[in-house]
mmCIF file of C-alpha atoms and ligand atoms in Angstrom:
data_model
loop_
_atom_site.group_PDB
_atom_site.id
_atom_site.type_symbol
_atom_site.label_atom_id
_atom_site.label_comp_id
_atom_site.label_asym_id
_atom_site.label_seq_id
_atom_site.Cartn_x
_atom_site.Cartn_y
_atom_site.Cartn_z
ATOM 1 C CA MET A 17 -20.270 17.020 8.195
ATOM 2 C CA HIS A 18 -18.626 14.413 10.406
ATOM 3 C CA MET A 19 -15.200 13.403 9.089
ATOM 4 C CA PRO A 20 -14.361 9.879 10.174
ATOM 5 C CA PHE A 21 -11.099 9.564 8.268
ATOM 6 C CA THR A 22 -8.091 11.876 8.398
ATOM 7 C CA LEU A 23 -4.668 11.988 6.760
ATOM 8 C CA PRO A 24 -2.078 10.022 8.772
ATOM 9 C CA LYS A 25 1.211 11.749 9.594
ATOM 10 C CA LEU A 26 4.395 10.423 8.030
ATOM 11 C CA GLU A 27 7.086 9.126 10.372
ATOM 12 C CA TYR A 28 9.810 10.705 8.219
ATOM 13 C CA SER A 29 10.345 13.848 6.159
ATOM 14 C CA TYR A 30 9.428 14.167 2.496
ATOM 15 C CA ASN A 31 13.057 14.382 1.388
ATOM 16 C CA SER A 32 14.314 11.475 3.457
ATOM 17 C CA LEU A 33 13.673 8.770 0.849
ATOM 18 C CA GLU A 34 15.771 10.524 -1.790
ATOM 19 C CA PRO A 35 17.157 9.656 -4.257
ATOM 20 C CA VAL A 36 14.717 6.742 -4.654
ATOM 21 C CA ILE A 37 11.583 8.843 -4.175
ATOM 22 C CA ASP A 38 12.031 12.596 -4.496
ATOM 23 C CA ALA A 39 10.688 15.091 -1.949
ATOM 24 C CA LYS A 40 8.216 16.758 -4.316
ATOM 25 C CA THR A 41 6.635 13.418 -5.266
ATOM 26 C CA MET A 42 6.319 12.444 -1.615
ATOM 27 C CA GLU A 43 4.730 15.762 -0.680
ATOM 28 C CA ILE A 44 2.197 15.794 -3.524
ATOM 29 C CA HIS A 45 1.451 12.103 -3.101
ATOM 30 C CA HIS A 46 0.775 12.490 0.618
ATOM 31 C CA THR A 47 -0.892 15.914 0.878
ATOM 32 C CA LYS A 48 -2.811 15.894 -2.422
ATOM 33 C CA HIS A 49 -3.452 12.384 -3.737
ATOM 34 C CA HIS A 50 -3.957 10.677 -0.385
ATOM 35 C CA GLN A 51 -5.986 13.611 0.947
ATOM 36 C CA VAL A 52 -8.372 13.405 -2.020
ATOM 37 C CA TYR A 53 -9.042 9.704 -1.352
ATOM 38 C CA ILE A 54 -9.889 10.582 2.245
ATOM 39 C CA ASP A 55 -12.110 13.526 1.310
ATOM 40 C CA LYS A 56 -14.044 11.478 -1.216
ATOM 41 C CA LEU A 57 -14.375 8.513 1.146
ATOM 42 C CA ASN A 58 -15.759 10.812 3.853
ATOM 43 C CA GLU A 59 -18.104 12.430 1.353
ATOM 44 C CA ALA A 60 -19.455 9.029 0.282
ATOM 45 C CA LEU A 61 -19.915 7.825 3.873
ATOM 46 C CA SER A 62 -21.786 10.998 4.809
ATOM 47 C CA LYS A 63 -24.658 9.599 2.709
ATOM 48 C CA HIS A 64 -24.731 6.521 4.954
ATOM 49 C CA PRO A 65 -23.632 7.764 8.393
ATOM 50 C CA GLU A 66 -24.324 4.338 9.938
ATOM 51 C CA LEU A 67 -21.146 3.142 8.171
ATOM 52 C CA GLU A 68 -18.895 5.826 9.633
ATOM 53 C CA LYS A 69 -18.114 3.745 12.703
ATOM 54 C CA GLN A 70 -16.505 1.016 10.639
ATOM 55 C CA SER A 71 -12.810 0.841 9.964
ATOM 56 C CA VAL A 72 -11.714 1.128 6.367
ATOM 57 C CA GLU A 73 -10.575 -2.507 6.584
ATOM 58 C CA GLN A 74 -14.102 -3.576 7.560
ATOM 59 C CA LEU A 75 -15.661 -1.512 4.801
ATOM 60 C CA LEU A 76 -13.467 -3.119 2.140
ATOM 61 C CA ALA A 77 -13.554 -6.673 3.463
ATOM 62 C CA ASP A 78 -17.343 -6.606 3.050
ATOM 63 C CA ILE A 79 -17.463 -4.410 -0.029
ATOM 64 C CA ASN A 80 -20.529 -6.169 -1.441
ATOM 65 C CA LYS A 81 -22.519 -5.196 1.668
ATOM 66 C CA ILE A 82 -21.865 -1.506 1.055
ATOM 67 C CA PRO A 83 -24.965 0.249 -0.350
ATOM 68 C CA GLU A 84 -24.789 0.292 -4.104
ATOM 69 C CA ASP A 85 -24.931 4.074 -4.462
ATOM 70 C CA ILE A 86 -21.562 4.476 -2.693
ATOM 71 C CA ARG A 87 -19.963 1.066 -3.325
ATOM 72 C CA THR A 88 -17.676 2.209 -6.138
ATOM 73 C CA ALA A 89 -16.630 5.310 -4.182
ATOM 74 C CA VAL A 90 -15.799 3.222 -1.099
ATOM 75 C CA ARG A 91 -13.919 0.714 -3.233
ATOM 76 C CA ASN A 92 -11.825 3.392 -4.972
ATOM 77 C CA HIS A 93 -11.355 5.957 -2.213
ATOM 78 C CA GLY A 94 -11.462 3.605 0.778
ATOM 79 C CA GLY A 95 -8.972 1.433 -1.065
ATOM 80 C CA GLY A 96 -6.887 4.510 -1.845
ATOM 81 C CA HIS A 97 -6.874 5.529 1.814
ATOM 82 C CA LEU A 98 -5.982 2.062 3.097
ATOM 83 C CA ASN A 99 -3.343 1.347 0.456
ATOM 84 C CA HIS A 100 -1.558 4.660 0.944
ATOM 85 C CA SER A 101 -1.712 4.404 4.742
ATOM 86 C CA LEU A 102 0.148 1.094 4.421
ATOM 87 C CA PHE A 103 2.549 2.384 1.766
ATOM 88 C CA TRP A 104 3.836 5.229 3.989
ATOM 89 C CA GLN A 105 4.497 2.743 6.763
ATOM 90 C CA ILE A 106 6.409 0.190 4.761
ATOM 91 C CA LEU A 107 8.864 2.858 3.537
ATOM 92 C CA THR A 108 11.612 4.239 5.762
ATOM 93 C CA PRO A 109 14.928 6.080 5.675
ATOM 94 C CA ASP A 110 15.941 4.351 8.944
ATOM 95 C CA ALA A 111 18.868 1.956 8.513
ATOM 96 C CA LYS A 112 17.833 -0.208 11.456
ATOM 97 C CA ALA A 113 14.256 -0.663 10.179
ATOM 98 C CA LYS A 114 15.630 -1.498 6.725
ATOM 99 C CA GLU A 115 17.646 -4.483 7.950
ATOM 100 C CA VAL A 116 16.557 -7.558 6.028
ATOM 101 C CA LYS A 117 15.853 -9.925 8.899
ATOM 102 C CA GLY A 118 13.118 -11.503 11.002
ATOM 103 C CA LYS A 119 10.735 -14.467 10.679
ATOM 104 C CA MET A 120 9.234 -12.845 7.624
ATOM 105 C CA ILE A 121 12.518 -13.117 5.746
ATOM 106 C CA ASP A 122 12.803 -16.825 6.689
ATOM 107 C CA GLU A 123 9.303 -17.320 5.320
ATOM 108 C CA ILE A 124 10.103 -15.383 2.127
ATOM 109 C CA THR A 125 13.210 -17.523 1.601
ATOM 110 C CA LYS A 126 11.217 -20.701 2.165
ATOM 111 C CA THR A 127 8.423 -19.616 -0.187
ATOM 112 C CA PHE A 128 10.322 -17.950 -3.034
ATOM 113 C CA GLY A 129 13.798 -19.505 -2.797
ATOM 114 C CA SER A 130 15.706 -16.375 -1.792
ATOM 115 C CA ILE A 131 15.107 -12.724 -1.084
ATOM 116 C CA ASN A 132 16.434 -11.848 -4.539
ATOM 117 C CA LYS A 133 14.089 -14.290 -6.242
ATOM 118 C CA PHE A 134 11.258 -12.786 -4.227
ATOM 119 C CA LYS A 135 12.168 -9.273 -5.391
ATOM 120 C CA GLU A 136 12.363 -10.458 -9.003
ATOM 121 C CA GLN A 137 8.900 -12.014 -8.834
ATOM 122 C CA PHE A 138 7.480 -9.003 -7.058
ATOM 123 C CA ASN A 139 8.921 -6.665 -9.683
ATOM 124 C CA THR A 140 7.532 -8.861 -12.454
ATOM 125 C CA ALA A 141 4.080 -8.436 -10.894
ATOM 126 C CA ALA A 142 4.642 -4.673 -10.580
ATOM 127 C CA LEU A 143 5.813 -4.285 -14.183
ATOM 128 C CA GLY A 144 3.074 -6.578 -15.475
ATOM 129 C CA ARG A 145 0.313 -4.501 -13.933
ATOM 130 C CA PHE A 146 -1.021 -2.579 -16.922
ATOM 131 C CA GLY A 147 -1.950 1.005 -16.121
ATOM 132 C CA SER A 148 -2.538 2.024 -12.530
ATOM 133 C CA GLY A 149 -2.442 -0.315 -9.578
ATOM 134 C CA TRP A 150 -0.374 -1.975 -6.890
ATOM 135 C CA ALA A 151 2.001 -4.886 -6.427
ATOM 136 C CA TRP A 152 1.638 -6.822 -3.203
ATOM 137 C CA LEU A 153 3.108 -9.336 -0.846
ATOM 138 C CA VAL A 154 0.092 -10.802 0.948
ATOM 139 C CA PHE A 155 -0.673 -13.436 3.560
ATOM 140 C CA ASN A 156 -3.357 -15.756 2.235
ATOM 141 C CA LYS A 157 -4.603 -18.863 4.052
ATOM 142 C CA GLY A 158 -1.357 -19.331 5.928
ATOM 143 C CA LYS A 159 0.920 -18.656 2.978
ATOM 144 C CA LEU A 160 2.826 -15.796 1.416
ATOM 145 C CA GLU A 161 1.843 -14.778 -2.102
ATOM 146 C CA ILE A 162 2.786 -12.116 -4.602
ATOM 147 C CA THR A 163 -0.099 -10.496 -6.388
ATOM 148 C CA SER A 164 -1.163 -7.227 -7.988
ATOM 149 C CA THR A 165 -4.383 -5.257 -8.091
ATOM 150 C CA ALA A 166 -5.831 -2.681 -10.468
ATOM 151 C CA ASN A 167 -6.625 0.891 -9.500
ATOM 152 C CA GLN A 168 -6.990 1.147 -5.703
ATOM 153 C CA ASP A 169 -8.361 -2.337 -5.114
ATOM 154 C CA SER A 170 -7.184 -3.829 -1.838
ATOM 155 C CA PRO A 171 -6.193 -7.491 -1.420
ATOM 156 C CA LEU A 172 -8.524 -7.400 1.626
ATOM 157 C CA MET A 173 -11.442 -7.487 -0.822
ATOM 158 C CA GLU A 174 -10.329 -11.057 -1.603
ATOM 159 C CA GLY A 175 -9.639 -11.937 2.017
ATOM 160 C CA LYS A 176 -5.861 -11.547 1.641
ATOM 161 C CA VAL A 177 -3.859 -9.591 4.215
ATOM 162 C CA PRO A 178 -1.518 -7.017 2.635
ATOM 163 C CA LEU A 179 1.989 -7.046 4.153
ATOM 164 C CA LEU A 180 3.920 -4.985 1.621
ATOM 165 C CA GLY A 181 2.402 -2.903 -1.163
ATOM 166 C CA VAL A 182 4.100 -0.789 -3.797
ATOM 167 C CA ASP A 183 2.145 1.912 -5.568
ATOM 168 C CA VAL A 184 2.734 1.670 -9.321
ATOM 169 C CA TRP A 185 0.466 4.552 -10.326
ATOM 170 C CA GLU A 186 2.527 7.027 -12.329
ATOM 171 C CA HIS A 187 1.927 9.692 -9.662
ATOM 172 C CA ALA A 188 4.126 7.586 -7.342
ATOM 173 C CA TYR A 189 7.243 7.886 -9.500
ATOM 174 C CA TYR A 190 6.767 10.019 -12.602
ATOM 175 C CA LEU A 191 8.584 13.224 -11.518
ATOM 176 C CA LYS A 192 11.837 11.355 -10.959
ATOM 177 C CA TRP A 193 11.532 8.206 -13.051
ATOM 178 C CA GLN A 194 9.183 9.356 -15.841
ATOM 179 C CA SER A 195 8.106 6.228 -17.732
ATOM 180 C CA ASN A 196 10.828 4.097 -16.098
ATOM 181 C CA ARG A 197 8.696 2.015 -13.739
ATOM 182 C CA LYS A 198 11.441 -0.612 -13.838
ATOM 183 C CA GLY A 199 14.006 1.799 -12.373
ATOM 184 C CA TYR A 200 11.578 2.812 -9.642
ATOM 185 C CA MET A 201 10.889 -0.832 -8.773
ATOM 186 C CA GLU A 202 14.542 -1.856 -8.767
ATOM 187 C CA ASN A 203 15.441 0.981 -6.423
ATOM 188 C CA ILE A 204 12.515 0.952 -4.035
ATOM 189 C CA TRP A 205 13.987 -2.051 -2.223
ATOM 190 C CA SER A 206 16.575 0.220 -0.622
ATOM 191 C CA VAL A 207 13.851 2.095 1.311
ATOM 192 C CA ILE A 208 11.633 -0.802 2.426
ATOM 193 C CA ASN A 209 10.818 -0.965 6.132
ATOM 194 C CA TRP A 210 11.306 -4.677 6.743
ATOM 195 C CA LYS A 211 10.764 -4.169 10.462
ATOM 196 C CA LYS A 212 7.202 -3.007 9.747
ATOM 197 C CA VAL A 213 6.556 -5.723 7.153
ATOM 198 C CA ASN A 214 7.737 -8.268 9.693
ATOM 199 C CA GLU A 215 5.335 -6.864 12.312
ATOM 200 C CA LEU A 216 2.428 -7.105 9.878
ATOM 201 C CA PHE A 217 3.409 -10.686 9.077
ATOM 202 C CA GLU A 218 3.506 -11.608 12.783
ATOM 203 C CA GLN A 219 0.049 -10.050 13.282
ATOM 204 C CA ALA A 220 -1.415 -11.809 10.252
ATOM 205 C CA ARG A 221 -0.052 -15.177 11.368
ATOM 206 C CA LYS A 222 -1.737 -14.916 14.766
ATOM 207 C CA LYS A 223 -5.200 -14.324 13.315
HETATM 208 MN MN1 MN B 8 -0.618 6.697 -4.966
#
């Protein structure tokens, strides 16, 4: 079987985001959870090999054009692959990449009032997402927005470009934070890769 999608490497070690995200959670999340999304996406696409040339972004942006027999699998597992691929990139232990600066920050300040107000609103979205899902900062029709999605749904399915996504499935935080999603959300800001988020913003603006 041809395997179009493979697990991306992390740019940092599993223990390097401690104490915010513990090493065991990072390892299981990356090598088990993310790998399963990829395996099941590949399995689904093997039934329609003509789709294997498409990027996961293309597959999700046109989700209603995906053959019905694999549409739910592509939505869940393609979404899982795309969302996690982004998540690993917008986290970092690197002090330089964590600096809160760039055009993106100006735009956040303009849109939400201040970076702290932005974080508050983002966390409200994350805590308000019942069950499993994601909180997002997205670029939509020239503007920044905070939103959340259920399960592994991607904002791309609604034509919104994800810039920053935080996984609020329990598997993302349960070993360290147990049911304390609030603690996880309050602390995750100290490992956000603003350099990467800024790059994604610059790319989205040019489109
Ligand atoms: Mn996850």
